[in-house]
Tab-separated table of C-alpha atoms and ligand atoms in Angstrom:
chain	number	residue	atom	x	y	z
A	5	MET	CA	209.941	117.879	102.666
A	6	ALA	CA	210.625	114.448	101.066
A	7	VAL	CA	208.769	112.417	98.904
A	8	THR	CA	207.970	109.063	101.259
A	9	ARG	CA	205.393	106.341	100.823
A	10	THR	CA	202.856	104.968	103.364
A	11	PHE	CA	200.736	101.889	103.547
A	12	SER	CA	197.033	101.954	103.570
A	13	ILE	CA	194.269	99.703	103.725
A	14	ILE	CA	190.211	100.359	102.744
A	15	LYS	CA	188.904	98.529	105.150
A	16	PRO	CA	185.884	95.788	104.623
A	17	ASP	CA	183.206	98.311	105.867
A	18	ALA	CA	184.131	100.861	103.194
A	19	THR	CA	184.704	98.100	100.186
A	20	ARG	CA	180.794	96.191	101.466
A	21	ARG	CA	179.525	99.805	100.447
A	22	ASN	CA	181.371	100.622	97.389
A	23	LEU	CA	183.338	103.197	98.376
A	24	THR	CA	186.684	102.234	97.017
A	25	GLY	CA	186.605	105.020	94.078
A	26	LYS	CA	185.465	107.559	96.572
A	27	ILE	CA	188.455	106.986	98.979
A	28	ASN	CA	190.731	106.758	96.508
A	29	ALA	CA	189.663	110.337	95.122
A	30	MET	CA	189.970	111.540	98.310
A	31	LEU	CA	193.312	110.214	98.493
A	32	GLU	CA	194.295	111.626	95.356
A	33	ASP	CA	193.020	114.917	96.052
A	34	ALA	CA	195.306	115.068	99.317
A	35	GLY	CA	198.394	115.144	96.788
A	36	LEU	CA	199.196	111.309	97.407
A	37	ARG	CA	199.823	108.889	94.329
A	38	ILE	CA	198.580	105.305	94.646
A	39	VAL	CA	201.839	103.317	93.133
A	40	ALA	CA	200.429	99.921	94.117
A	41	GLN	CA	197.010	98.536	94.701
A	42	LYS	CA	195.241	94.857	95.107
A	43	ARG	CA	192.150	93.945	96.457
A	44	ILE	CA	192.763	90.979	98.717
A	45	HIS	CA	190.290	88.854	101.392
A	46	MET	CA	192.817	88.652	104.327
A	47	THR	CA	192.967	85.356	106.082
A	48	ALA	CA	192.988	85.385	109.808
A	49	ASP	CA	196.952	84.403	109.957
A	50	GLN	CA	197.495	87.397	107.685
A	51	ALA	CA	195.160	89.840	109.627
A	52	GLY	CA	196.585	88.419	113.012
A	53	LYS	CA	200.427	89.261	112.024
A	54	PHE	CA	199.411	92.218	110.755
A	55	TYR	CA	197.905	93.399	113.952
A	56	GLU	CA	200.343	91.411	116.344
A	57	VAL	CA	201.398	95.220	118.052
A	58	HIS	CA	197.495	94.975	118.951
A	59	LYS	CA	197.858	91.280	120.453
A	60	GLU	CA	197.029	92.332	123.916
A	61	ARG	CA	194.392	95.185	123.277
A	62	PRO	CA	191.183	93.799	124.477
A	63	PHE	CA	189.689	94.820	120.795
A	64	TYR	CA	192.582	92.201	118.502
A	65	GLN	CA	189.788	89.215	118.305
A	66	ASP	CA	187.252	91.405	117.007
A	67	LEU	CA	189.751	93.359	114.812
A	68	ILE	CA	190.503	90.570	113.437
A	69	THR	CA	187.473	89.333	112.822
A	70	PHE	CA	185.980	92.315	111.084
A	71	MET	CA	189.382	92.594	108.639
A	72	THR	CA	188.683	89.221	107.445
A	73	SER	CA	184.415	89.736	107.018
A	74	GLY	CA	184.909	91.043	103.200
A	75	PRO	CA	187.677	92.103	100.737
A	76	VAL	CA	190.128	95.208	101.832
A	77	VAL	CA	192.435	96.893	99.126
A	78	VAL	CA	195.896	97.821	100.107
A	79	GLN	CA	197.785	100.046	98.734
A	80	VAL	CA	201.236	101.996	98.595
A	81	LEU	CA	200.981	105.978	98.501
A	82	GLU	CA	203.465	108.337	97.753
A	83	GLY	CA	204.217	112.066	98.252
A	84	GLU	CA	205.407	114.670	100.253
A	85	ASP	CA	205.946	113.410	103.804
A	86	ALA	CA	203.098	110.837	102.997
A	87	VAL	CA	202.923	109.114	106.313
A	88	LYS	CA	201.490	112.575	107.671
A	89	THR	CA	199.735	113.678	104.424
A	90	ASN	CA	197.748	109.929	104.898
A	91	ARG	CA	196.797	110.554	108.126
A	92	ASP	CA	195.732	114.005	107.914
A	93	VAL	CA	193.144	113.443	105.357
A	94	MET	CA	192.262	109.666	107.236
A	95	GLY	CA	191.387	111.688	110.209
A	96	ALA	CA	190.819	110.751	114.142
A	97	THR	CA	190.828	106.964	114.881
A	98	ASN	CA	187.178	107.434	116.282
A	99	PRO	CA	184.898	108.977	113.527
A	100	ALA	CA	183.613	110.716	116.275
A	101	ASP	CA	186.988	112.739	116.982
A	102	ALA	CA	187.528	113.379	113.344
A	103	ALA	CA	187.721	116.594	111.575
A	104	GLU	CA	185.473	117.611	108.960
A	105	GLY	CA	186.631	116.974	105.455
A	106	THR	CA	188.512	113.569	106.311
A	107	ILE	CA	187.805	110.144	104.964
A	108	ARG	CA	186.592	108.947	108.650
A	109	LYS	CA	184.631	112.075	108.947
A	110	ALA	CA	182.908	110.920	105.843
A	111	PHE	CA	182.704	107.371	105.673
A	112	ALA	CA	183.652	105.448	109.085
A	113	GLU	CA	180.974	103.612	111.208
A	114	ASN	CA	182.387	103.474	114.275
A	115	ILE	CA	186.183	103.125	116.235
A	116	GLU	CA	186.235	99.463	114.384
A	117	ALA	CA	184.619	99.850	110.890
A	118	ASN	CA	186.641	103.118	110.524
A	119	SER	CA	187.437	102.773	106.691
A	120	VAL	CA	190.729	102.930	106.423
A	121	HIS	CA	194.210	102.161	107.793
A	122	GLY	CA	197.202	104.001	107.535
A	123	SER	CA	200.991	103.602	108.758
A	124	ASP	CA	201.951	105.671	111.869
A	125	SER	CA	205.623	106.241	111.032
A	126	ASP	CA	208.051	105.870	108.434
A	127	GLU	CA	209.938	102.875	109.873
A	128	ASN	CA	206.116	101.270	110.079
A	129	ALA	CA	205.327	102.151	106.323
A	130	ALA	CA	208.379	100.292	105.300
A	131	ILE	CA	207.365	96.915	107.540
A	132	GLU	CA	203.621	96.777	106.280
A	133	ILE	CA	204.257	97.903	102.880
A	134	ALA	CA	207.144	94.836	102.861
A	135	PHE	CA	204.276	92.549	104.251
A	136	PHE	CA	201.684	92.907	101.475
A	137	PHE	CA	204.041	93.965	98.216
A	138	SER	CA	206.784	92.881	96.646
A	139	GLY	CA	208.997	95.702	94.977
A	140	THR	CA	208.432	94.700	91.484
A	141	GLU	CA	204.318	95.260	92.404
A	142	ILE	CA	205.215	99.025	93.050
A	143	VAL	CA	204.979	101.380	90.168
A	144	GLY	CA	206.212	104.953	90.916
B	30	CMP	P1	194.031	100.894	112.871
B	30	CMP	O1	194.511	102.390	112.183
B	30	CMP	O2	193.690	99.890	111.383
B	30	CMP	O3	194.716	100.198	113.746
B	30	CMP	C1	194.416	99.716	114.595
B	30	CMP	C2	192.648	99.447	114.629
B	30	CMP	O4	191.744	98.525	115.690
B	30	CMP	C3	191.976	100.470	114.664
B	30	CMP	O5	192.712	101.387	113.278
B	30	CMP	C4	190.683	100.627	114.589
B	30	CMP	O6	190.130	99.866	113.270
B	30	CMP	C5	190.799	99.386	115.492
B	30	CMP	N1	190.150	99.614	117.074
B	30	CMP	C6	189.205	98.732	117.726
B	30	CMP	N2	188.573	99.311	118.676
B	30	CMP	C7	189.897	100.150	118.932
B	30	CMP	C8	189.885	101.073	120.021
B	30	CMP	N3	189.079	100.958	120.921
B	30	CMP	N4	191.311	101.917	120.144
B	30	CMP	C9	192.045	101.997	118.821
B	30	CMP	N5	191.367	100.909	117.693
B	30	CMP	C10	190.306	100.161	117.851
């Protein structure tokens, strides 16, 4: 299995509850290294572009409102099969379906305010990383 990178967001519901450190500890305990990280307040334009694939979904506008409702922490994570490792520790999108020991089981409030985002493929990870980070900001 190769060492790869994925993109992660600690969402506004989690920063509001001061959970950045607890979530980072779960990511690190799962074998991921945080090789880039910054706290930002997304603009509606950024959130709209980032979630453009969901543009036709009924939850799109609410999602943008939520993602711009407070600070987020955007991250690049590195580790063995990073996309899958991260998705495993994140748990299911809907916290009602999330397994014990996952971030969403521990912290998510509902399907929208679900504490973390993680890329769903290596291809999307590369696109999402480049959306928020320049190469010199990633220190492996
Ligand atoms: P995320 O992994 O960031 O990708 C899209 C986000 O849309 C998802 O997490 C949820 O926060 C949000 N969302 C809100 N409603 C839904 C829904 N019904 N199905 C899937 N995602 C939803």
